[in-house]
XYZ file of C-alpha atoms in Angstrom:
726
model
C 74.658 -35.061 59.407
C 73.737 -37.106 56.308
C 70.242 -38.384 55.540
C 71.440 -42.042 56.169
C 72.847 -41.067 59.651
C 69.625 -39.328 60.437
C 67.626 -42.434 59.412
C 69.936 -44.590 61.476
C 69.493 -42.554 64.506
C 65.929 -42.418 64.029
C 65.697 -46.182 63.672
C 67.802 -46.688 66.787
C 65.672 -44.330 68.763
C 62.539 -46.118 67.484
C 63.835 -49.561 68.501
C 64.918 -48.257 71.864
C 61.427 -46.961 72.402
C 59.859 -50.178 71.408
C 62.216 -52.012 73.631
C 61.371 -49.848 76.574
C 57.714 -50.356 75.832
C 58.295 -54.099 75.698
C 60.179 -54.099 79.078
C 57.547 -51.951 80.742
C 54.643 -54.132 79.398
C 56.451 -57.341 80.482
C 57.388 -55.889 83.869
C 53.642 -54.778 84.310
C 52.529 -58.319 83.568
C 55.099 -59.959 85.959
C 54.249 -57.244 88.605
C 50.590 -57.979 88.302
C 51.060 -61.752 88.640
C 53.332 -61.264 91.678
C 50.851 -58.717 93.105
C 48.165 -61.198 92.950
C 50.195 -63.974 94.564
C 51.431 -61.586 97.334
C 47.913 -60.462 98.071
C 46.668 -64.021 98.224
C 49.622 -64.831 100.722
C 48.664 -61.731 102.850
C 44.974 -62.684 102.901
C 45.800 -66.229 104.049
C 48.210 -64.946 106.634
C 45.413 -62.705 108.058
C 43.086 -65.580 108.151
C 45.636 -67.680 110.112
C 46.213 -64.977 112.505
C 42.469 -64.812 113.182
C 42.347 -68.577 113.333
C 45.031 -68.421 116.065
C 42.872 -66.000 118.133
C 39.934 -68.321 117.723
C 42.046 -71.242 118.719
C 43.384 -69.449 121.927
C 39.830 -68.209 122.792
C 38.562 -71.790 122.409
C 41.351 -73.119 124.548
C 40.572 -70.598 127.222
C 36.880 -71.372 127.323
C 37.734 -75.108 127.474
C 39.977 -74.693 130.448
C 37.729 -72.192 132.246
C 34.939 -74.809 131.898
C 37.194 -77.406 133.347
C 38.134 -75.226 136.095
C 34.566 -74.531 136.922
C 33.827 -78.239 137.591
C 35.297 -77.394 140.912
C 32.084 -75.698 141.797
C 30.970 -79.070 142.985
C 33.049 -78.360 146.082
C 30.957 -75.312 146.934
C 28.799 -77.119 149.517
C 31.844 -78.451 151.256
C 33.295 -75.029 151.397
C 30.029 -73.544 152.746
C 29.932 -76.270 155.404
C 33.584 -75.261 156.589
C 34.971 -78.805 156.308
C 38.404 -79.573 157.528
C 41.337 -78.952 155.121
C 42.166 -82.665 154.649
C 38.695 -83.383 153.459
C 38.571 -80.428 151.152
C 42.083 -81.343 149.736
C 41.042 -84.872 149.219
C 37.824 -83.875 147.394
C 39.804 -81.276 145.211
C 42.477 -83.763 144.343
C 39.835 -86.304 143.192
C 38.162 -83.743 140.915
C 41.523 -82.435 139.723
C 42.756 -86.019 138.783
C 39.606 -86.822 136.852
C 38.473 -83.644 135.211
C 41.170 -80.927 135.154
C 43.822 -80.994 132.587
C 46.430 -78.653 134.185
C 49.792 -79.189 135.513
C 48.823 -77.268 138.619
C 45.420 -76.354 140.095
C 44.825 -74.242 143.030
C 41.671 -73.328 144.942
C 42.422 -69.989 146.669
C 40.731 -67.137 148.493
C 40.696 -63.513 146.903
C 43.521 -62.794 149.254
C 45.642 -65.559 147.792
C 45.375 -67.967 150.570
C 45.552 -71.600 149.430
C 42.504 -73.717 150.341
C 43.299 -76.718 148.268
C 45.560 -77.609 145.300
C 47.223 -80.228 143.115
C 50.576 -79.631 141.353
C 52.251 -82.306 139.207
C 49.891 -85.025 140.786
C 50.749 -84.099 144.363
C 48.983 -81.795 146.875
C 49.916 -78.214 146.323
C 51.584 -75.919 148.813
C 51.163 -72.101 149.452
C 54.743 -71.813 148.256
C 53.676 -73.320 144.925
C 50.832 -70.878 144.345
C 53.005 -67.850 145.487
C 55.572 -68.947 142.892
C 52.848 -68.973 140.208
C 51.565 -65.538 141.431
C 55.116 -64.127 141.044
C 54.905 -65.075 137.391
C 51.525 -63.126 137.113
C 51.158 -60.379 139.823
C 47.461 -59.932 138.733
C 46.284 -63.323 140.116
C 44.208 -63.456 143.283
C 46.231 -62.266 146.194
C 47.280 -58.866 144.852
C 46.968 -55.667 146.737
C 43.311 -55.243 146.037
C 42.523 -58.951 146.286
C 40.219 -60.238 149.058
C 38.068 -57.223 149.113
C 34.409 -58.082 148.914
C 32.831 -56.338 145.831
C 30.131 -53.972 146.684
C 26.519 -55.354 146.722
C 25.013 -55.851 143.302
C 28.456 -55.990 141.531
C 29.480 -59.163 139.581
C 32.493 -61.108 140.723
C 35.791 -60.678 138.802
C 36.024 -61.896 135.254
C 37.956 -64.992 134.306
C 41.643 -64.366 133.665
C 43.951 -65.943 130.989
C 47.543 -65.176 130.525
C 50.601 -66.604 128.698
C 53.876 -66.008 130.530
C 57.517 -66.455 129.472
C 59.637 -67.562 132.372
C 63.185 -67.821 131.129
C 62.051 -69.835 128.242
C 59.400 -71.736 130.138
C 56.082 -70.828 128.607
C 53.143 -71.002 130.946
C 49.407 -70.531 130.302
C 47.402 -69.506 133.278
C 43.528 -69.575 133.616
C 41.486 -68.151 136.520
C 37.693 -68.751 137.187
C 35.498 -67.938 139.992
C 33.998 -70.843 141.993
C 30.559 -69.118 142.386
C 28.924 -66.436 140.385
C 26.643 -64.862 143.137
C 27.582 -66.397 146.573
C 30.168 -65.525 149.149
C 32.295 -68.734 149.712
C 33.248 -68.041 153.349
C 30.600 -66.251 155.316
C 32.933 -65.893 158.279
C 35.687 -64.193 156.334
C 33.663 -62.747 153.626
C 36.283 -63.824 151.127
C 35.578 -64.966 147.659
C 37.027 -68.291 146.239
C 38.837 -68.623 142.871
C 40.245 -71.648 141.214
C 43.589 -71.029 139.368
C 45.245 -73.598 136.849
C 48.320 -73.459 134.630
C 49.697 -75.674 132.010
C 53.254 -75.785 130.668
C 53.252 -74.840 126.960
C 55.523 -77.649 125.829
C 56.452 -77.785 122.063
C 54.303 -80.912 121.783
C 51.302 -79.194 123.246
C 51.814 -76.028 121.142
C 52.008 -78.169 117.993
C 48.878 -80.154 119.003
C 47.144 -76.849 119.378
C 48.227 -75.771 115.808
C 47.119 -79.165 114.481
C 43.762 -79.048 116.018
C 43.255 -75.588 114.453
C 44.907 -76.096 111.118
C 47.922 -73.811 111.895
C 51.051 -75.202 110.399
C 54.227 -75.466 112.435
C 53.049 -73.399 115.493
C 56.010 -72.955 117.786
C 57.804 -70.565 120.120
C 60.891 -68.520 118.849
C 63.117 -66.044 120.678
C 64.028 -64.062 117.400
C 61.288 -61.599 116.604
C 59.596 -62.637 113.200
C 59.567 -59.809 110.702
C 55.986 -60.274 109.673
C 53.542 -58.808 112.137
C 50.816 -61.317 110.829
C 52.900 -64.136 111.810
C 53.913 -63.497 115.370
C 52.213 -63.291 118.790
C 54.309 -61.751 121.695
C 54.783 -63.735 124.879
C 55.658 -61.214 127.748
C 58.011 -61.981 130.740
C 56.871 -61.335 134.316
C 58.554 -57.908 134.089
C 56.462 -57.112 130.994
C 59.515 -57.444 128.524
C 58.918 -59.536 125.470
C 61.615 -62.027 124.632
C 59.610 -64.811 123.049
C 57.128 -64.985 120.351
C 54.507 -67.512 119.202
C 54.864 -68.092 115.505
C 53.851 -70.435 112.748
C 54.457 -71.429 109.130
C 52.283 -69.292 107.034
C 50.308 -70.980 104.321
C 51.145 -69.267 100.956
C 48.516 -70.080 98.368
C 49.926 -67.327 96.209
C 53.211 -69.409 95.909
C 51.021 -72.296 94.734
C 49.628 -70.087 92.082
C 53.074 -69.229 90.644
C 53.361 -72.507 88.640
C 49.823 -71.972 87.210
C 50.836 -68.449 86.307
C 54.203 -69.344 84.965
C 52.942 -70.798 81.663
C 50.826 -67.731 81.106
C 53.580 -65.313 81.795
C 55.796 -67.518 79.614
C 53.253 -67.178 76.783
C 52.871 -63.459 77.213
C 56.644 -63.056 77.240
C 57.054 -65.239 74.120
C 54.228 -63.255 72.385
C 55.632 -59.879 73.306
C 59.152 -61.041 72.290
C 57.712 -62.347 68.969
C 55.972 -59.040 68.280
C 59.030 -57.089 69.218
C 61.263 -59.170 67.009
C 58.781 -58.912 64.121
C 58.559 -55.067 64.494
C 62.323 -54.724 64.732
C 62.699 -56.737 61.565
C 60.008 -54.686 59.781
C 61.679 -51.566 60.991
C 65.058 -52.765 59.840
C 63.537 -53.506 56.469
C 61.912 -50.194 56.269
C 65.102 -48.531 57.281
C 66.838 -50.232 54.320
C 64.083 -49.096 52.005
C 64.273 -45.576 53.449
C 68.045 -45.475 53.161
C 67.758 -46.646 49.575
C 65.178 -44.190 48.759
C 67.108 -41.467 50.350
C 70.108 -42.308 48.338
C 67.857 -42.135 45.140
C 66.442 -38.907 46.280
C 69.816 -37.524 46.952
C 70.922 -38.586 43.542
C 67.765 -37.208 41.815
C 67.559 -34.077 44.087
C 69.622 -32.150 41.503
C 68.042 -33.896 38.400
C 64.730 -33.384 36.655
C 63.234 -36.893 36.470
C 61.439 -36.438 33.141
C 64.184 -34.768 31.021
C 67.140 -36.222 32.869
C 68.608 -32.628 32.852
C 69.710 -30.654 35.978
C 66.684 -29.127 37.739
C 66.082 -25.639 38.988
C 67.950 -26.411 42.192
C 71.070 -27.489 40.492
C 70.749 -24.671 37.947
C 70.535 -22.051 40.789
C 73.503 -23.529 42.670
C 75.607 -23.703 39.510
C 74.710 -20.035 38.516
C 75.725 -18.983 41.996
C 79.111 -20.719 41.517
C 79.723 -19.207 38.229
C 78.794 -15.550 39.344
C 81.236 -15.971 42.382
C 84.018 -16.770 39.882
C 83.247 -13.862 37.547
C 86.020 -11.642 38.967
C 88.613 -14.477 38.960
C 87.808 -15.655 35.417
C 87.407 -12.224 33.928
C 85.018 -13.353 31.250
C 81.169 -12.675 31.278
C 78.441 -15.204 31.245
C 74.903 -15.408 29.834
C 71.731 -16.692 31.145
C 69.322 -17.824 28.510
C 65.544 -18.579 29.484
C 63.657 -20.739 26.957
C 59.984 -20.996 26.898
C 58.387 -23.453 24.310
C 55.745 -22.045 21.973
C 52.669 -24.064 21.174
C 53.592 -26.626 23.751
C 50.229 -26.512 25.458
C 48.442 -27.110 22.185
C 50.516 -30.168 21.718
C 49.739 -31.347 25.391
C 46.114 -30.679 24.967
C 45.793 -32.258 21.492
C 47.734 -35.391 21.789
C 47.819 -35.976 25.639
C 50.198 -35.677 28.583
C 52.290 -38.603 27.313
C 52.978 -36.770 23.969
C 53.818 -33.566 26.061
C 56.261 -35.645 28.166
C 57.991 -37.197 25.122
C 58.282 -33.657 23.447
C 60.001 -32.419 26.663
C 62.447 -35.292 26.571
C 63.227 -34.681 22.860
C 63.746 -30.868 23.498
C 66.047 -31.673 26.230
C 68.066 -34.014 24.139
C 68.445 -31.362 21.386
C 69.407 -28.594 23.793
C 71.946 -30.713 25.564
C 73.644 -31.686 22.252
C 74.177 -28.055 21.381
C 76.056 -26.943 24.316
C 79.929 -26.734 25.007
C 81.610 -28.423 27.796
C 81.381 -26.172 30.871
C 77.849 -24.794 29.865
C 74.789 -25.870 31.819
C 71.163 -26.596 30.610
C 68.516 -27.409 33.036
C 64.712 -27.787 32.939
C 63.315 -25.157 35.341
C 59.660 -26.440 35.158
C 56.921 -27.205 32.664
C 58.071 -26.096 29.219
C 60.690 -23.759 30.493
C 64.444 -24.468 30.198
C 67.448 -22.469 31.262
C 71.103 -22.252 29.988
C 74.182 -21.016 31.627
C 76.736 -20.042 28.917
C 80.300 -19.320 30.398
C 83.356 -18.101 29.020
C 81.882 -15.770 26.316
C 84.425 -14.745 23.796
C 82.306 -11.874 22.475
C 78.906 -10.606 23.168
C 77.499 -12.094 20.021
C 78.151 -15.587 21.158
C 74.917 -15.739 23.181
C 72.892 -14.528 20.237
C 74.558 -17.183 17.992
C 73.496 -19.905 20.454
C 70.023 -18.507 20.789
C 69.588 -18.518 17.005
C 70.853 -22.092 16.730
C 68.307 -23.013 19.444
C 65.533 -21.176 17.432
C 66.582 -23.147 14.201
C 66.892 -26.512 16.032
C 63.593 -26.432 17.986
C 61.728 -25.098 14.847
C 62.501 -28.435 13.092
C 59.482 -31.028 13.538
C 59.334 -33.536 16.216
C 58.001 -37.099 15.881
C 55.782 -37.555 19.041
C 53.688 -40.812 19.274
C 53.752 -41.359 15.591
C 52.674 -37.711 14.890
C 54.800 -34.879 13.511
C 54.372 -31.849 15.425
C 56.194 -28.372 15.110
C 56.846 -25.923 17.899
C 59.122 -23.025 18.411
C 60.421 -21.131 21.435
C 61.047 -17.790 22.814
C 64.366 -16.875 24.493
C 65.265 -14.131 26.930
C 68.911 -13.374 27.436
C 70.685 -11.482 30.318
C 74.577 -11.022 30.783
C 76.625 -10.925 33.845
C 78.006 -8.722 35.145
C 76.396 -5.821 33.107
C 72.953 -6.846 33.593
C 73.351 -8.056 37.127
C 75.873 -9.553 39.671
C 73.600 -11.812 41.656
C 71.328 -14.712 40.620
C 68.087 -12.973 41.521
C 68.664 -10.001 39.415
C 70.003 -11.962 36.501
C 66.921 -14.356 36.414
C 64.576 -11.467 36.862
C 66.037 -9.586 33.915
C 66.299 -12.701 31.608
C 62.601 -13.294 32.435
C 61.841 -9.706 31.453
C 63.685 -10.293 28.202
C 61.728 -13.569 27.604
C 58.420 -11.641 28.271
C 59.482 -9.176 25.563
C 60.279 -11.967 23.039
C 56.771 -13.394 23.570
C 55.081 -9.995 23.196
C 57.035 -9.370 19.938
C 55.444 -12.388 18.284
C 57.321 -15.406 19.761
C 59.781 -17.695 18.018
C 62.562 -15.117 18.597
C 65.092 -14.036 21.185
C 65.529 -10.801 23.106
C 68.270 -9.231 25.138
C 67.608 -7.433 28.356
C 67.488 -3.709 27.901
C 67.080 -0.987 30.471
C 63.681 0.081 29.310
C 62.417 -3.442 30.137
C 62.617 -2.428 33.829
C 59.665 -0.325 33.324
C 57.718 -3.334 31.840
C 59.019 -5.551 34.519
C 57.867 -3.119 37.132
C 54.522 -2.805 35.547
C 54.269 -6.724 35.580
C 55.026 -6.684 39.280
C 52.557 -3.978 39.966
C 49.825 -5.858 38.074
C 50.648 -9.040 39.834
C 50.562 -7.423 43.344
C 47.966 -4.680 43.003
C 45.483 -5.563 40.273
C 43.595 -8.098 42.387
C 43.086 -5.622 45.314
C 42.180 -2.952 42.682
C 39.408 -4.964 41.437
C 38.143 -5.888 44.865
C 38.241 -2.140 45.946
C 36.504 -1.011 42.751
C 39.425 1.121 41.728
C 39.146 0.576 37.913
C 37.126 2.612 35.591
C 35.451 2.179 32.167
C 35.774 4.406 29.081
C 33.516 4.062 26.197
C 34.084 4.543 22.365
C 30.999 5.434 20.289
C 30.101 3.188 17.201
C 28.162 5.476 14.871
C 25.941 5.070 11.865
C 27.517 5.025 8.501
C 26.332 8.714 7.904
C 28.074 9.765 11.181
C 25.123 11.277 12.706
C 23.939 8.874 15.378
C 25.495 6.833 18.097
C 24.246 3.271 17.798
C 26.717 1.430 20.105
C 29.377 1.954 22.666
C 32.438 -0.322 23.168
C 33.480 -0.622 26.870
C 37.212 -0.364 27.465
C 38.641 -0.843 30.940
C 41.218 1.650 32.350
C 43.267 1.472 35.485
C 43.906 4.890 37.178
C 46.884 3.983 39.285
C 47.868 6.333 42.064
C 51.488 6.153 41.119
C 51.737 5.108 37.600
C 48.808 7.196 36.272
C 46.216 5.817 33.895
C 47.463 2.247 32.822
C 45.820 1.237 29.507
C 44.506 -2.303 29.074
C 47.286 -3.358 26.605
C 49.649 -3.248 29.508
C 47.739 -5.174 32.242
C 45.185 -7.412 30.494
C 47.957 -9.791 29.124
C 49.462 -10.108 32.587
C 45.947 -10.618 34.076
C 45.535 -13.489 31.607
C 48.843 -14.997 32.526
C 48.360 -14.682 36.264
C 44.824 -15.951 36.492
C 43.074 -12.565 37.164
C 41.214 -12.355 33.860
C 38.141 -13.919 35.140
C 37.461 -11.543 38.035
C 38.521 -8.601 35.879
C 36.265 -9.532 33.059
C 33.341 -10.035 35.390
C 33.948 -6.705 36.919
C 33.900 -5.012 33.412
C 30.774 -6.725 32.227
C 28.948 -5.932 35.461
C 29.936 -2.285 35.587
C 29.199 -1.780 31.794
C 25.699 -3.237 32.231
C 25.042 -1.018 35.312
C 26.091 2.076 33.416
C 24.579 1.314 29.980
C 21.188 0.840 31.549
C 20.952 4.642 31.569
C 21.621 4.833 27.776
C 18.537 3.197 26.210
C 18.427 2.360 22.543
C 22.261 2.002 22.455
C 24.117 -1.423 21.976
C 26.733 -2.223 24.569
C 29.917 -3.905 23.256
C 32.135 -5.836 25.675
C 35.267 -7.684 24.654
C 35.793 -11.227 25.745
C 39.172 -12.886 26.403
C 39.847 -16.192 25.023
C 40.690 -17.560 28.430
C 37.479 -16.038 29.795
C 35.437 -17.493 27.037
C 36.958 -21.068 27.498
C 35.995 -20.984 31.081
C 33.318 -23.562 31.936
C 31.211 -21.117 33.802
C 31.520 -18.336 31.381
C 28.014 -18.383 29.845
C 26.376 -18.817 33.270
C 28.360 -15.847 34.618
C 27.173 -13.651 31.670
C 23.471 -14.684 32.305
C 23.699 -14.114 36.055
C 25.268 -10.652 35.646
C 22.507 -9.665 33.227
C 19.772 -10.928 35.669
C 21.490 -9.140 38.634
C 21.961 -5.822 36.720
C 18.547 -5.957 34.929
C 20.279 -5.290 31.650
C 18.446 -6.279 28.454
C 20.306 -9.180 26.849
C 19.281 -7.905 23.288
C 21.453 -4.694 23.875
C 24.616 -6.773 24.709
C 27.099 -7.567 22.120
C 30.225 -9.668 22.995
C 33.268 -9.176 20.763
C 35.187 -12.422 20.291
C 38.562 -12.996 18.508
C 39.879 -15.918 16.599
C 41.655 -16.983 19.751
C 38.312 -17.907 21.256
C 37.608 -20.408 18.473
C 41.069 -21.995 17.813
C 41.497 -24.362 20.657
C 38.064 -26.206 20.962
C 35.605 -25.251 17.987
C 32.916 -27.564 19.291
C 32.822 -26.062 22.721
C 32.965 -22.627 21.468
C 30.096 -23.243 19.036
C 27.964 -24.563 21.934
C 28.762 -21.618 24.126
C 27.909 -19.187 21.263
C 24.582 -20.955 20.574
C 23.701 -20.802 24.300
C 24.432 -17.104 24.451
C 22.440 -16.441 21.336
C 19.403 -18.366 22.783
C 19.418 -15.759 25.605
C 19.437 -12.956 23.149
C 23.039 -11.950 23.304
C 24.691 -10.698 19.986
C 28.182 -11.848 18.927
C 30.793 -9.871 16.876
C 34.123 -11.235 15.437
C 36.625 -8.656 16.246
C 39.935 -7.945 14.456
C 38.389 -9.624 11.258
C 41.094 -10.309 8.500
C 44.091 -10.733 10.706
C 43.783 -14.472 11.097
C 44.253 -17.213 8.472
C 40.913 -18.851 9.021
C 38.230 -16.096 9.550
C 36.222 -17.060 6.584
C 35.972 -20.626 7.977
C 34.598 -19.203 11.259
C 32.036 -16.978 9.363
C 30.845 -20.020 7.633
C 30.491 -22.164 10.741
C 29.646 -19.865 13.517
C 26.647 -17.607 14.008
C 27.994 -14.158 14.200
C 25.897 -11.035 14.081
C 28.754 -8.620 13.083
C 32.216 -8.439 11.851
C 34.668 -5.824 12.697
C 37.258 -4.847 10.185
C 40.699 -4.514 11.906
C 42.158 -0.960 11.991
C 45.314 -2.205 10.326
C 43.432 -2.299 7.001
C 42.594 1.479 7.192
C 45.866 2.666 8.548
C 47.722 2.972 5.171
C 44.720 2.543 2.965
C 44.576 4.346 -0.429
C 41.442 4.485 -2.488
C 42.889 2.378 -5.218
C 45.404 0.329 -3.121
C 45.296 -3.361 -1.972
C 43.942 -2.439 1.373
C 40.996 -0.615 -0.195
C 40.287 -3.791 -2.380
C 40.367 -6.026 0.808
C 38.150 -3.647 2.661
C 35.653 -3.583 -0.164
C 35.674 -7.376 -0.432
C 35.185 -7.790 3.286
C 32.199 -5.433 3.354
C 30.551 -7.092 0.441
C 31.174 -10.567 1.980
C 29.593 -9.441 5.228
C 26.592 -7.953 3.512
C 26.160 -11.210 1.478
C 26.292 -13.200 4.555
C 23.633 -10.972 6.301
C 26.203 -9.691 8.908
C 26.593 -6.079 9.858
C 30.010 -4.615 9.170
C 31.809 -2.127 11.398
C 35.132 -0.662 10.434
C 37.603 0.262 13.314
C 40.297 2.956 13.289
C 38.382 5.535 11.228
C 40.556 8.645 11.512
C 39.988 10.838 8.491
C 37.086 12.025 6.405
C 38.558 10.241 3.299
C 38.261 6.895 5.075
C 34.664 7.767 6.168
C 33.689 8.668 2.586
C 35.318 5.427 1.226
C 33.673 3.285 3.847
C 30.235 4.898 3.162
C 30.572 4.383 -0.570
C 31.412 0.573 -0.204
C 28.407 0.055 2.000
C 29.805 -0.269 5.444
C 27.173 -0.324 8.228
C 29.058 1.170 11.261
C 32.100 3.178 11.919
C 34.421 3.559 15.025
C 37.572 5.692 15.403
C 39.120 8.864 16.586
C 37.318 10.848 13.652
C 34.246 10.700 15.827
C 35.454 10.151 19.391
C 38.206 8.708 21.455
C 37.255 6.439 24.319
C 35.772 8.701 27.029
C 34.398 8.372 30.507
C 30.712 7.585 31.173
C 29.914 11.271 31.967
C 31.110 12.327 28.428
C 28.822 9.725 26.945
C 25.869 11.334 28.726
C 26.774 14.573 27.153
C 27.154 13.059 23.667
C 23.845 11.236 23.813
C 22.210 14.509 25.049
C 23.231 16.279 21.723
C 20.972 16.022 18.623
C 23.971 15.873 16.210
C 26.908 14.849 18.389
C 29.326 14.674 15.386
C 28.245 17.675 13.333
C 31.797 18.934 12.827
C 32.787 15.530 11.420
C 29.988 15.655 8.997
C 30.963 19.118 7.824
C 34.546 17.920 7.253
C 33.376 14.784 5.386
């Protein structure tokens, strides 16, 4: 799947998610609105149901009170008047006061005493017909029995009955609350009334109590809050009282509609805006991905192929070695003095220099060869179709000559060089990792040999390469586990009788490789950023051990990288404080490399060290082009003549003249002079004759462990044999 397809799918998924969220939010808003409306409708329906109950209770109470007006006949009943008189009196009351279709005055046994039905005197048959509608009316099996003394009479009765579609409401009331109507028969008297529930009367009831469209139906309404059952005489329900529910929630819908519309429009606008922005972003991402795809194999600064393309191309060429039958060469190029240009003239100048170098390299290659920028100031070349082994050397020499020519950078002319490491396939390796590793080993060799040169990979470089890996992998842990050790080489007085100083030299007793000298691991430590912890370990351990050798100067070498560190002076003072070592006994040995890059910062650091009592010595004097300038500007206490001047020195040769001049120069400037590499009595006698102050070399002692120093210091004349020879 391409990046564009991946972006399209991602965009589609994002829009689908947003659309889903939009639908969910809108549905939630609509559901909330409808929930509120439905709840309002349900609440109103419940209120109407309660209102119907109240209406029917009110009607019952009204009808019962009307029936109880018949109590005016109680004296007539007690007097035992004839039936005709009682009927006339009951008819008169019923005509004026009762609002029933039929009214009956009956005994508890159901015997009719008087009655009116549809404006005419009622008969026993009329009451019996009513009783069949509601068997619980007076006259049932238990009716007519006198209640026990002290018990209240039966409660009023109200019923609604469905008789084949004829709805009848029946009300029963006692005619007296506490007396027996007929003392002879001891029967209680009841008045029973009924009304036909016509549609008009039902509608009037609903109107009086604000219940809309109250009516009777034979189809059961679905809403339990909007129905009231009307049983038949047999107890079955075939009719229901129902009404038109008032729905305030529906009335709220028009009021909510505009709000829902605004919410929908707002959400739709937001969704459309987000989709538009996502679409624009997707276009930009797709454009950027196309640019990235185009530049993925190209270095943006130099416009050359980058390491990724270089590796892929090298893999392709190696895979075709057997088919083509011709070897190939890998050249790794590292610019010399690039850092100085970058630091002196700025990063823009460094970038411009990289572009110009890339242009020169690209112009030198044949069709089919590849040049790439591998990073920083490092370039790589894949040279294919080698006609003879010397072709890669010829190309390397042309590169050296071309990059040695001056560059115009930012209006300034700068000169650099380069170091080149060369490895061939298939003889040096048949895979990319091996070839690159061995070309890097050759490059490392070219740098160690003085730079501005090329080197082929050779078998013995494997040992150096292995050592480099060992240093990188194990030195840090060796420092942390205190696995290093110090050896000391004495610095003796000019007469060779007394030890006046000791130079601390670090050694690495490796469990596999044996004793590793500093010349093999210190350069790698500087390259890999381990020089600071290593140097602090050396200074701390030397100060701890030299405390036991009073009166002897302690000399410790300082790496240029260590000296340029912003916390160097502070770390020296801290270690002196922590170890309790006398600063006046410490002598730091510096080389010209300490002073080249930033003379002002170096001078400030040196003055700070001297203010704390630390002495400074200029090591390897005479090997640099500007040592005399440093002697004039910087406050050194001692100069050390490099061992190369004594190695082939003759008493009357040029080296002897130079040594003589350096000694006299140092004495004239008030500096102590120490000669390194003294190995013969003749050299000793010569240096003594020219006035040198201190001597150091194998003639007196090789670097030895701290225990041997204890032995030498314990002797009165540690170098008596040397004096005899001299």
